[in-house]
Amino acid sequence: MTITESPESLTSLSDNNSNLRRRRSGGAKAVEDVIESDSSSAVEASSSSDDVTGDVGDGKFSDGNEIQEEQNEKVENEEQRKETETTPLKYVYRASAPAHRRIKESPLSSAAIFKQSHAGLLNLCIVVLIAVNSRLIIENLMKYGLLIGSGFWFSSTSLRDWPLLLCCLTLPIFPLAAFLVEKLVQKKYMTERVVVTLHIIITTAAILYPVLVILRCDSAFLAGVTLMLFACVVWMKLVSYAHTSYDMRQLAKSVDKGEHSDVNYSYDVNFKSLAYFMVAPTLCYQLSYPRTACIRKGWLARQLIKLVIFTGFMGFIIEQYINPIVQNSQHPLKGDLLYAIERVLRLSLPNLYVWLCMFYCLFHLWLNILGELLRFGDREFYKDWWNAKTIDEYWRLWNMPVHKWMVRHIYFPCLRNGIPKGVAMLISFFVSAVFHELCIAVPCRLFKFWAFFGIMFQIPLVILTNFLQNKFKSSNVGNMTFWCFFCILGQPMCVLLYYHDVMNRKGTAS
């Protein structure tokens, strides 16, 4: 949008530039016999000043006042630099020269704080974090000693998890069954109603099979969580495959009837496409994906090394810091309130480190490694969720594969069927809450629905953070509110609740 500058502002800017040029020209004449090149420098500086003034006068910027101030400052700095370089020292910064030439804000004032670089403050925060965490490390080692034993990476209890490994290896049976169903319907051996029924049976069996295996076997918590995450991914991929194939069949039928004749909706049941989709770092099925030209072997090796390092660091924090805190704490809902708050706050910092390591290992390292091996081109597995101003913005940014799946197969299908936006969002959170509960409660063999209620509690938090953002009109308020709920009131409380419920269940069983 073009902004026309006021005559007064242009006149003032021209006068300032003229005065500066006259001062420099005077200094240049005073030393004309000493330095002959001063006149050419003055001409160059004058031409650059005129160009800047002309740009502002033409109204080429969206915000005239801010751009005018920036151009004034640039012109003044350029003039001072030219004068210093070309004028002898006895003519520079005389006592009679003005030291204050324009209106300026303090660097930390609200009008200028975002125009400054805060790299030094960021370095200060890093130094403070290192100092604080170094003290905590020394205090923890003095109190508990080194808790990482020989069974940290592998122990005899892992041998009992072989049924879970067999279950994981047999899960590809369900995508194969879905492919056979699609192949039969392509040859018109069954009706759409039968196809939908078979897909419902296949997807339900794909999620119930691992649940039954975990509940019947005395497996470790980590092995159970890994299997449930893998099963949930397979379930979501099967839903996407069935839904996309159904939609492609409907579009192909509409083309056959003469509708959308100008668009090519080819429908082909291809086993190679399904096999690639089942291992690709995406949850949304399509016949082809953007592909990279080659595999970067050196880059891939560096990512693998990072994955090993950060996974070990995450396990170290869990064993050395989180386990002692939760073992020495009481149930947060059955003890002193202040004590529960102190435990949650103490747990919040190592829990945040573990969560950030998990995010970096899973979404940045592992998915990129998988994408590199498969030459998968779309690597936008996350966006800048750390800048989220509201809770719903965070859920849209932090896990892009799940977000795209939710939008494609839950949210917009609900809207197309006449369901209001609020109800569609409620259904999306409900589906997410169910799978969060399955991934945690099944490996713990404990159904207290803490994870389910934790996800459903996000809905009032969405309303609250949207209200705060609209009321204060500040990204800082919304972002700080998000981090407060995310780091302090959310995950540490769930960790304590599940830990103590598991301990109480074991105590009752013994």
PDB file of N, CA, C and O in Angstrom, residues 312-383:
ATOM      1  N   GLY A 312      20.701 -41.118  24.520  1.00  0.00           N
ATOM      2  CA  GLY A 312      21.400 -41.418  25.763  1.00  0.00           C
ATOM      3  C   GLY A 312      21.254 -40.320  26.794  1.00  0.00           C
ATOM      4  O   GLY A 312      21.083 -40.587  27.994  1.00  0.00           O
ATOM      5  N   PHE A 313      21.287 -39.061  26.340  1.00  0.00           N
ATOM      6  CA  PHE A 313      21.108 -37.936  27.264  1.00  0.00           C
ATOM      7  C   PHE A 313      19.709 -37.950  27.878  1.00  0.00           C
ATOM      8  O   PHE A 313      19.547 -37.683  29.076  1.00  0.00           O
ATOM      9  N   MET A 314      18.713 -38.277  27.060  1.00  0.00           N
ATOM     10  CA  MET A 314      17.351 -38.347  27.571  1.00  0.00           C
ATOM     11  C   MET A 314      17.207 -39.459  28.608  1.00  0.00           C
ATOM     12  O   MET A 314      16.592 -39.270  29.664  1.00  0.00           O
ATOM     13  N   GLY A 315      17.780 -40.626  28.319  1.00  0.00           N
ATOM     14  CA  GLY A 315      17.728 -41.699  29.296  1.00  0.00           C
ATOM     15  C   GLY A 315      18.473 -41.369  30.575  1.00  0.00           C
ATOM     16  O   GLY A 315      18.044 -41.742  31.675  1.00  0.00           O
ATOM     17  N   PHE A 316      19.593 -40.650  30.462  1.00  0.00           N
ATOM     18  CA  PHE A 316      20.347 -40.246  31.652  1.00  0.00           C
ATOM     19  C   PHE A 316      19.522 -39.335  32.543  1.00  0.00           C
ATOM     20  O   PHE A 316      19.510 -39.485  33.775  1.00  0.00           O
ATOM     21  N   ILE A 317      18.811 -38.367  31.958  1.00  0.00           N
ATOM     22  CA  ILE A 317      17.990 -37.460  32.758  1.00  0.00           C
ATOM     23  C   ILE A 317      16.877 -38.222  33.464  1.00  0.00           C
ATOM     24  O   ILE A 317      16.568 -37.974  34.643  1.00  0.00           O
ATOM     25  N   ILE A 318      16.265 -39.192  32.763  1.00  0.00           N
ATOM     26  CA  ILE A 318      15.179 -39.966  33.378  1.00  0.00           C
ATOM     27  C   ILE A 318      15.705 -40.767  34.565  1.00  0.00           C
ATOM     28  O   ILE A 318      15.106 -40.757  35.656  1.00  0.00           O
ATOM     29  N   GLU A 319      16.822 -41.462  34.377  1.00  0.00           N
ATOM     30  CA  GLU A 319      17.350 -42.322  35.432  1.00  0.00           C
ATOM     31  C   GLU A 319      17.934 -41.516  36.593  1.00  0.00           C
ATOM     32  O   GLU A 319      17.763 -41.883  37.760  1.00  0.00           O
ATOM     33  N   GLN A 320      18.636 -40.441  36.283  1.00  0.00           N
ATOM     34  CA  GLN A 320      19.390 -39.728  37.300  1.00  0.00           C
ATOM     35  C   GLN A 320      18.562 -38.683  38.028  1.00  0.00           C
ATOM     36  O   GLN A 320      18.827 -38.396  39.203  1.00  0.00           O
ATOM     37  N   TYR A 321      17.538 -38.109  37.379  1.00  0.00           N
ATOM     38  CA  TYR A 321      16.832 -36.980  37.981  1.00  0.00           C
ATOM     39  C   TYR A 321      15.352 -37.241  38.187  1.00  0.00           C
ATOM     40  O   TYR A 321      14.821 -37.013  39.281  1.00  0.00           O
ATOM     41  N   ILE A 322      14.662 -37.713  37.147  1.00  0.00           N
ATOM     42  CA  ILE A 322      13.212 -37.840  37.271  1.00  0.00           C
ATOM     43  C   ILE A 322      12.839 -38.981  38.207  1.00  0.00           C
ATOM     44  O   ILE A 322      11.962 -38.826  39.074  1.00  0.00           O
ATOM     45  N   ASN A 323      13.475 -40.146  38.075  1.00  0.00           N
ATOM     46  CA  ASN A 323      13.136 -41.288  38.932  1.00  0.00           C
ATOM     47  C   ASN A 323      13.310 -40.979  40.422  1.00  0.00           C
ATOM     48  O   ASN A 323      12.414 -41.280  41.219  1.00  0.00           O
ATOM     49  N   PRO A 324      14.441 -40.393  40.862  1.00  0.00           N
ATOM     50  CA  PRO A 324      14.542 -40.081  42.297  1.00  0.00           C
ATOM     51  C   PRO A 324      13.482 -39.083  42.778  1.00  0.00           C
ATOM     52  O   PRO A 324      12.990 -39.200  43.908  1.00  0.00           O
ATOM     53  N   ILE A 325      13.118 -38.120  41.944  1.00  0.00           N
ATOM     54  CA  ILE A 325      12.126 -37.126  42.363  1.00  0.00           C
ATOM     55  C   ILE A 325      10.761 -37.773  42.571  1.00  0.00           C
ATOM     56  O   ILE A 325      10.091 -37.542  43.582  1.00  0.00           O
ATOM     57  N   VAL A 326      10.340 -38.595  41.609  1.00  0.00           N
ATOM     58  CA  VAL A 326       9.006 -39.195  41.734  1.00  0.00           C
ATOM     59  C   VAL A 326       8.991 -40.285  42.806  1.00  0.00           C
ATOM     60  O   VAL A 326       7.960 -40.499  43.464  1.00  0.00           O
ATOM     61  N   GLN A 327      10.111 -40.997  43.009  1.00  0.00           N
ATOM     62  CA  GLN A 327      10.146 -42.016  44.052  1.00  0.00           C
ATOM     63  C   GLN A 327      10.095 -41.412  45.445  1.00  0.00           C
ATOM     64  O   GLN A 327       9.564 -42.045  46.375  1.00  0.00           O
ATOM     65  N   ASN A 328      10.617 -40.216  45.615  1.00  0.00           N
ATOM     66  CA  ASN A 328      10.638 -39.570  46.933  1.00  0.00           C
ATOM     67  C   ASN A 328       9.479 -38.611  47.129  1.00  0.00           C
ATOM     68  O   ASN A 328       9.520 -37.767  48.021  1.00  0.00           O
ATOM     69  N   SER A 329       8.451 -38.712  46.298  1.00  0.00           N
ATOM     70  CA  SER A 329       7.311 -37.800  46.403  1.00  0.00           C
ATOM     71  C   SER A 329       6.067 -38.565  46.794  1.00  0.00           C
ATOM     72  O   SER A 329       5.982 -39.786  46.667  1.00  0.00           O
ATOM     73  N   GLN A 330       5.082 -37.825  47.281  1.00  0.00           N
ATOM     74  CA  GLN A 330       3.787 -38.381  47.623  1.00  0.00           C
ATOM     75  C   GLN A 330       2.830 -38.186  46.452  1.00  0.00           C
ATOM     76  O   GLN A 330       3.127 -37.494  45.496  1.00  0.00           O
ATOM     77  N   HIS A 331       1.676 -38.832  46.557  1.00  0.00           N
ATOM     78  CA  HIS A 331       0.652 -38.659  45.524  1.00  0.00           C
ATOM     79  C   HIS A 331       0.208 -37.195  45.515  1.00  0.00           C
ATOM     80  O   HIS A 331      -0.148 -36.638  46.557  1.00  0.00           O
ATOM     81  N   PRO A 332       0.248 -36.516  44.358  1.00  0.00           N
ATOM     82  CA  PRO A 332      -0.044 -35.077  44.338  1.00  0.00           C
ATOM     83  C   PRO A 332      -1.465 -34.722  44.740  1.00  0.00           C
ATOM     84  O   PRO A 332      -1.726 -33.577  45.119  1.00  0.00           O
ATOM     85  N   LEU A 333      -2.405 -35.679  44.693  1.00  0.00           N
ATOM     86  CA  LEU A 333      -3.790 -35.390  45.054  1.00  0.00           C
ATOM     87  C   LEU A 333      -4.157 -35.914  46.440  1.00  0.00           C
ATOM     88  O   LEU A 333      -5.305 -35.774  46.861  1.00  0.00           O
ATOM     89  N   LYS A 334      -3.183 -36.504  47.160  1.00  0.00           N
ATOM     90  CA  LYS A 334      -3.497 -37.108  48.457  1.00  0.00           C
ATOM     91  C   LYS A 334      -2.564 -36.626  49.558  1.00  0.00           C
ATOM     92  O   LYS A 334      -2.417 -37.283  50.578  1.00  0.00           O
ATOM     93  N   GLY A 335      -1.901 -35.525  49.366  1.00  0.00           N
ATOM     94  CA  GLY A 335      -0.974 -35.023  50.364  1.00  0.00           C
ATOM     95  C   GLY A 335      -1.124 -33.528  50.570  1.00  0.00           C
ATOM     96  O   GLY A 335      -2.135 -32.915  50.204  1.00  0.00           O
ATOM     97  N   ASP A 336      -0.096 -32.932  51.152  1.00  0.00           N
ATOM     98  CA  ASP A 336      -0.096 -31.502  51.393  1.00  0.00           C
ATOM     99  C   ASP A 336      -0.027 -30.752  50.061  1.00  0.00           C
ATOM    100  O   ASP A 336       0.739 -31.102  49.161  1.00  0.00           O
ATOM    101  N   LEU A 337      -0.825 -29.690  49.929  1.00  0.00           N
ATOM    102  CA  LEU A 337      -0.888 -28.954  48.665  1.00  0.00           C
ATOM    103  C   LEU A 337       0.439 -28.290  48.344  1.00  0.00           C
ATOM    104  O   LEU A 337       0.924 -28.369  47.212  1.00  0.00           O
ATOM    105  N   LEU A 338       1.050 -27.638  49.335  1.00  0.00           N
ATOM    106  CA  LEU A 338       2.329 -26.975  49.093  1.00  0.00           C
ATOM    107  C   LEU A 338       3.411 -27.979  48.733  1.00  0.00           C
ATOM    108  O   LEU A 338       4.263 -27.709  47.877  1.00  0.00           O
ATOM    109  N   TYR A 339       3.376 -29.145  49.379  1.00  0.00           N
ATOM    110  CA  TYR A 339       4.358 -30.185  49.050  1.00  0.00           C
ATOM    111  C   TYR A 339       4.159 -30.662  47.618  1.00  0.00           C
ATOM    112  O   TYR A 339       5.133 -30.887  46.880  1.00  0.00           O
ATOM    113  N   ALA A 340       2.905 -30.830  47.202  1.00  0.00           N
ATOM    114  CA  ALA A 340       2.631 -31.270  45.835  1.00  0.00           C
ATOM    115  C   ALA A 340       3.102 -30.229  44.824  1.00  0.00           C
ATOM    116  O   ALA A 340       3.683 -30.574  43.783  1.00  0.00           O
ATOM    117  N   ILE A 341       2.883 -28.954  45.133  1.00  0.00           N
ATOM    118  CA  ILE A 341       3.339 -27.890  44.227  1.00  0.00           C
ATOM    119  C   ILE A 341       4.857 -27.894  44.123  1.00  0.00           C
ATOM    120  O   ILE A 341       5.430 -27.746  43.034  1.00  0.00           O
ATOM    121  N   GLU A 342       5.540 -28.089  45.261  1.00  0.00           N
ATOM    122  CA  GLU A 342       7.004 -28.112  45.251  1.00  0.00           C
ATOM    123  C   GLU A 342       7.525 -29.282  44.423  1.00  0.00           C
ATOM    124  O   GLU A 342       8.485 -29.146  43.653  1.00  0.00           O
ATOM    125  N   ARG A 343       6.884 -30.450  44.530  1.00  0.00           N
ATOM    126  CA  ARG A 343       7.310 -31.608  43.746  1.00  0.00           C
ATOM    127  C   ARG A 343       7.095 -31.377  42.251  1.00  0.00           C
ATOM    128  O   ARG A 343       7.936 -31.724  41.421  1.00  0.00           O
ATOM    129  N   VAL A 344       5.954 -30.805  41.913  1.00  0.00           N
ATOM    130  CA  VAL A 344       5.650 -30.551  40.504  1.00  0.00           C
ATOM    131  C   VAL A 344       6.649 -29.553  39.923  1.00  0.00           C
ATOM    132  O   VAL A 344       7.149 -29.726  38.806  1.00  0.00           O
ATOM    133  N   LEU A 345       6.965 -28.497  40.687  1.00  0.00           N
ATOM    134  CA  LEU A 345       7.923 -27.509  40.194  1.00  0.00           C
ATOM    135  C   LEU A 345       9.320 -28.098  40.064  1.00  0.00           C
ATOM    136  O   LEU A 345      10.047 -27.783  39.112  1.00  0.00           O
ATOM    137  N   ARG A 346       9.699 -28.960  40.999  1.00  0.00           N
ATOM    138  CA  ARG A 346      11.013 -29.582  40.907  1.00  0.00           C
ATOM    139  C   ARG A 346      11.074 -30.549  39.727  1.00  0.00           C
ATOM    140  O   ARG A 346      12.119 -30.692  39.086  1.00  0.00           O
ATOM    141  N   LEU A 347       9.977 -31.195  39.434  1.00  0.00           N
ATOM    142  CA  LEU A 347       9.951 -32.135  38.325  1.00  0.00           C
ATOM    143  C   LEU A 347       9.833 -31.439  36.976  1.00  0.00           C
ATOM    144  O   LEU A 347      10.173 -32.034  35.940  1.00  0.00           O
ATOM    145  N   SER A 348       9.371 -30.196  36.967  1.00  0.00           N
ATOM    146  CA  SER A 348       9.085 -29.527  35.696  1.00  0.00           C
ATOM    147  C   SER A 348      10.338 -29.332  34.848  1.00  0.00           C
ATOM    148  O   SER A 348      10.295 -29.508  33.625  1.00  0.00           O
ATOM    149  N   LEU A 349      11.464 -28.996  35.459  1.00  0.00           N
ATOM    150  CA  LEU A 349      12.672 -28.713  34.679  1.00  0.00           C
ATOM    151  C   LEU A 349      13.246 -29.958  34.006  1.00  0.00           C
ATOM    152  O   LEU A 349      13.434 -29.961  32.783  1.00  0.00           O
ATOM    153  N   PRO A 350      13.538 -31.056  34.736  1.00  0.00           N
ATOM    154  CA  PRO A 350      14.032 -32.240  34.018  1.00  0.00           C
ATOM    155  C   PRO A 350      13.001 -32.827  33.062  1.00  0.00           C
ATOM    156  O   PRO A 350      13.366 -33.362  32.014  1.00  0.00           O
ATOM    157  N   ASN A 351      11.716 -32.713  33.403  1.00  0.00           N
ATOM    158  CA  ASN A 351      10.685 -33.197  32.495  1.00  0.00           C
ATOM    159  C   ASN A 351      10.686 -32.399  31.195  1.00  0.00           C
ATOM    160  O   ASN A 351      10.506 -32.957  30.103  1.00  0.00           O
ATOM    161  N   LEU A 352      10.910 -31.089  31.289  1.00  0.00           N
ATOM    162  CA  LEU A 352      10.989 -30.259  30.091  1.00  0.00           C
ATOM    163  C   LEU A 352      12.183 -30.657  29.238  1.00  0.00           C
ATOM    164  O   LEU A 352      12.076 -30.752  28.003  1.00  0.00           O
ATOM    165  N   TYR A 353      13.326 -30.921  29.868  1.00  0.00           N
ATOM    166  CA  TYR A 353      14.504 -31.340  29.114  1.00  0.00           C
ATOM    167  C   TYR A 353      14.240 -32.651  28.373  1.00  0.00           C
ATOM    168  O   TYR A 353      14.618 -32.802  27.199  1.00  0.00           O
ATOM    169  N   VAL A 354      13.597 -33.599  29.062  1.00  0.00           N
ATOM    170  CA  VAL A 354      13.301 -34.883  28.428  1.00  0.00           C
ATOM    171  C   VAL A 354      12.342 -34.687  27.262  1.00  0.00           C
ATOM    172  O   VAL A 354      12.510 -35.278  26.188  1.00  0.00           O
ATOM    173  N   TRP A 355      11.337 -33.849  27.456  1.00  0.00           N
ATOM    174  CA  TRP A 355      10.365 -33.651  26.385  1.00  0.00           C
ATOM    175  C   TRP A 355      11.013 -32.988  25.178  1.00  0.00           C
ATOM    176  O   TRP A 355      10.743 -33.375  24.035  1.00  0.00           O
ATOM    177  N   LEU A 356      11.860 -31.996  25.414  1.00  0.00           N
ATOM    178  CA  LEU A 356      12.548 -31.346  24.297  1.00  0.00           C
ATOM    179  C   LEU A 356      13.487 -32.312  23.583  1.00  0.00           C
ATOM    180  O   LEU A 356      13.595 -32.289  22.348  1.00  0.00           O
ATOM    181  N   CYS A 357      14.180 -33.167  24.342  1.00  0.00           N
ATOM    182  CA  CYS A 357      15.038 -34.180  23.724  1.00  0.00           C
ATOM    183  C   CYS A 357      14.203 -35.162  22.913  1.00  0.00           C
ATOM    184  O   CYS A 357      14.595 -35.566  21.812  1.00  0.00           O
ATOM    185  N   MET A 358      13.036 -35.553  23.455  1.00  0.00           N
ATOM    186  CA  MET A 358      12.157 -36.462  22.723  1.00  0.00           C
ATOM    187  C   MET A 358      11.691 -35.829  21.425  1.00  0.00           C
ATOM    188  O   MET A 358      11.688 -36.480  20.362  1.00  0.00           O
ATOM    189  N   PHE A 359      11.304 -34.560  21.492  1.00  0.00           N
ATOM    190  CA  PHE A 359      10.859 -33.872  20.276  1.00  0.00           C
ATOM    191  C   PHE A 359      11.989 -33.801  19.254  1.00  0.00           C
ATOM    192  O   PHE A 359      11.782 -34.090  18.069  1.00  0.00           O
ATOM    193  N   TYR A 360      13.183 -33.444  19.701  1.00  0.00           N
ATOM    194  CA  TYR A 360      14.310 -33.315  18.779  1.00  0.00           C
ATOM    195  C   TYR A 360      14.686 -34.669  18.177  1.00  0.00           C
ATOM    196  O   TYR A 360      14.950 -34.766  16.970  1.00  0.00           O
ATOM    197  N   CYS A 361      14.692 -35.714  19.005  1.00  0.00           N
ATOM    198  CA  CYS A 361      15.069 -37.042  18.503  1.00  0.00           C
ATOM    199  C   CYS A 361      14.029 -37.593  17.540  1.00  0.00           C
ATOM    200  O   CYS A 361      14.379 -38.170  16.505  1.00  0.00           O
ATOM    201  N   LEU A 362      12.745 -37.432  17.873  1.00  0.00           N
ATOM    202  CA  LEU A 362      11.699 -38.044  17.062  1.00  0.00           C
ATOM    203  C   LEU A 362      11.391 -37.230  15.815  1.00  0.00           C
ATOM    204  O   LEU A 362      11.468 -37.730  14.687  1.00  0.00           O
ATOM    205  N   PHE A 363      11.063 -35.946  16.003  1.00  0.00           N
ATOM    206  CA  PHE A 363      10.553 -35.159  14.891  1.00  0.00           C
ATOM    207  C   PHE A 363      11.658 -34.586  14.008  1.00  0.00           C
ATOM    208  O   PHE A 363      11.445 -34.414  12.805  1.00  0.00           O
ATOM    209  N   HIS A 364      12.792 -34.266  14.596  1.00  0.00           N
ATOM    210  CA  HIS A 364      13.847 -33.684  13.778  1.00  0.00           C
ATOM    211  C   HIS A 364      14.837 -34.740  13.278  1.00  0.00           C
ATOM    212  O   HIS A 364      15.155 -34.769  12.088  1.00  0.00           O
ATOM    213  N   LEU A 365      15.307 -35.604  14.166  1.00  0.00           N
ATOM    214  CA  LEU A 365      16.346 -36.560  13.768  1.00  0.00           C
ATOM    215  C   LEU A 365      15.753 -37.801  13.107  1.00  0.00           C
ATOM    216  O   LEU A 365      16.067 -38.105  11.955  1.00  0.00           O
ATOM    217  N   TRP A 366      14.884 -38.523  13.814  1.00  0.00           N
ATOM    218  CA  TRP A 366      14.408 -39.798  13.296  1.00  0.00           C
ATOM    219  C   TRP A 366      13.595 -39.637  12.015  1.00  0.00           C
ATOM    220  O   TRP A 366      13.802 -40.358  11.041  1.00  0.00           O
ATOM    221  N   LEU A 367      12.640 -38.694  12.001  1.00  0.00           N
ATOM    222  CA  LEU A 367      11.822 -38.525  10.804  1.00  0.00           C
ATOM    223  C   LEU A 367      12.647 -38.023   9.623  1.00  0.00           C
ATOM    224  O   LEU A 367      12.387 -38.398   8.474  1.00  0.00           O
ATOM    225  N   ASN A 368      13.642 -37.194   9.887  1.00  0.00           N
ATOM    226  CA  ASN A 368      14.521 -36.760   8.803  1.00  0.00           C
ATOM    227  C   ASN A 368      15.414 -37.898   8.318  1.00  0.00           C
ATOM    228  O   ASN A 368      15.706 -38.000   7.120  1.00  0.00           O
ATOM    229  N   ILE A 369      15.874 -38.749   9.241  1.00  0.00           N
ATOM    230  CA  ILE A 369      16.653 -39.920   8.842  1.00  0.00           C
ATOM    231  C   ILE A 369      15.800 -40.840   7.967  1.00  0.00           C
ATOM    232  O   ILE A 369      16.239 -41.308   6.902  1.00  0.00           O
ATOM    233  N   LEU A 370      14.576 -41.090   8.408  1.00  0.00           N
ATOM    234  CA  LEU A 370      13.677 -41.931   7.622  1.00  0.00           C
ATOM    235  C   LEU A 370      13.370 -41.307   6.264  1.00  0.00           C
ATOM    236  O   LEU A 370      13.356 -41.986   5.228  1.00  0.00           O
ATOM    237  N   GLY A 371      13.126 -39.979   6.269  1.00  0.00           N
ATOM    238  CA  GLY A 371      12.866 -39.295   5.014  1.00  0.00           C
ATOM    239  C   GLY A 371      14.058 -39.322   4.076  1.00  0.00           C
ATOM    240  O   GLY A 371      13.901 -39.441   2.858  1.00  0.00           O
ATOM    241  N   GLU A 372      15.273 -39.243   4.639  1.00  0.00           N
ATOM    242  CA  GLU A 372      16.474 -39.282   3.804  1.00  0.00           C
ATOM    243  C   GLU A 372      16.674 -40.672   3.192  1.00  0.00           C
ATOM    244  O   GLU A 372      17.022 -40.801   2.009  1.00  0.00           O
ATOM    245  N   LEU A 373      16.450 -41.705   3.974  1.00  0.00           N
ATOM    246  CA  LEU A 373      16.603 -43.062   3.457  1.00  0.00           C
ATOM    247  C   LEU A 373      15.600 -43.361   2.346  1.00  0.00           C
ATOM    248  O   LEU A 373      15.913 -44.067   1.384  1.00  0.00           O
ATOM    249  N   LEU A 374      14.384 -42.821   2.484  1.00  0.00           N
ATOM    250  CA  LEU A 374      13.334 -43.065   1.495  1.00  0.00           C
ATOM    251  C   LEU A 374      13.254 -41.957   0.449  1.00  0.00           C
ATOM    252  O   LEU A 374      12.370 -42.007  -0.402  1.00  0.00           O
ATOM    253  N   ARG A 375      14.155 -40.957   0.559  1.00  0.00           N
ATOM    254  CA  ARG A 375      14.157 -39.807  -0.354  1.00  0.00           C
ATOM    255  C   ARG A 375      12.802 -39.097  -0.341  1.00  0.00           C
ATOM    256  O   ARG A 375      12.305 -38.641  -1.365  1.00  0.00           O
ATOM    257  N   PHE A 376      12.211 -39.018   0.843  1.00  0.00           N
ATOM    258  CA  PHE A 376      10.920 -38.341   1.021  1.00  0.00           C
ATOM    259  C   PHE A 376      11.171 -36.837   1.051  1.00  0.00           C
ATOM    260  O   PHE A 376      11.944 -36.347   1.874  1.00  0.00           O
ATOM    261  N   GLY A 377      10.514 -36.094   0.172  1.00  0.00           N
ATOM    262  CA  GLY A 377      10.868 -34.698  -0.039  1.00  0.00           C
ATOM    263  C   GLY A 377      10.290 -33.721   0.964  1.00  0.00           C
ATOM    264  O   GLY A 377      10.944 -32.762   1.353  1.00  0.00           O
ATOM    265  N   ASP A 378       9.051 -33.923   1.420  1.00  0.00           N
ATOM    266  CA  ASP A 378       8.393 -32.960   2.303  1.00  0.00           C
ATOM    267  C   ASP A 378       8.840 -33.214   3.736  1.00  0.00           C
ATOM    268  O   ASP A 378       8.329 -34.106   4.422  1.00  0.00           O
ATOM    269  N   ARG A 379       9.796 -32.425   4.204  1.00  0.00           N
ATOM    270  CA  ARG A 379      10.357 -32.613   5.549  1.00  0.00           C
ATOM    271  C   ARG A 379       9.765 -31.638   6.577  1.00  0.00           C
ATOM    272  O   ARG A 379      10.373 -31.406   7.628  1.00  0.00           O
ATOM    273  N   GLU A 380       8.611 -31.073   6.326  1.00  0.00           N
ATOM    274  CA  GLU A 380       8.004 -30.154   7.291  1.00  0.00           C
ATOM    275  C   GLU A 380       7.258 -30.973   8.346  1.00  0.00           C
ATOM    276  O   GLU A 380       6.028 -31.056   8.373  1.00  0.00           O
ATOM    277  N   PHE A 381       8.022 -31.579   9.241  1.00  0.00           N
ATOM    278  CA  PHE A 381       7.438 -32.405  10.288  1.00  0.00           C
ATOM    279  C   PHE A 381       6.976 -31.576  11.481  1.00  0.00           C
ATOM    280  O   PHE A 381       6.273 -32.101  12.347  1.00  0.00           O
ATOM    281  N   TYR A 382       7.365 -30.339  11.556  1.00  0.00           N
ATOM    282  CA  TYR A 382       6.963 -29.436  12.628  1.00  0.00           C
ATOM    283  C   TYR A 382       7.171 -28.008  12.145  1.00  0.00           C
ATOM    284  O   TYR A 382       7.880 -27.758  11.169  1.00  0.00           O
ATOM    285  N   LYS A 383       6.533 -27.090  12.820  1.00  0.00           N
ATOM    286  CA  LYS A 383       6.734 -25.666  12.570  1.00  0.00           C
ATOM    287  C   LYS A 383       7.211 -25.011  13.865  1.00  0.00           C
ATOM    288  O   LYS A 383       7.540 -25.700  14.840  1.00  0.00           O
TER     289      LYS A 383
END
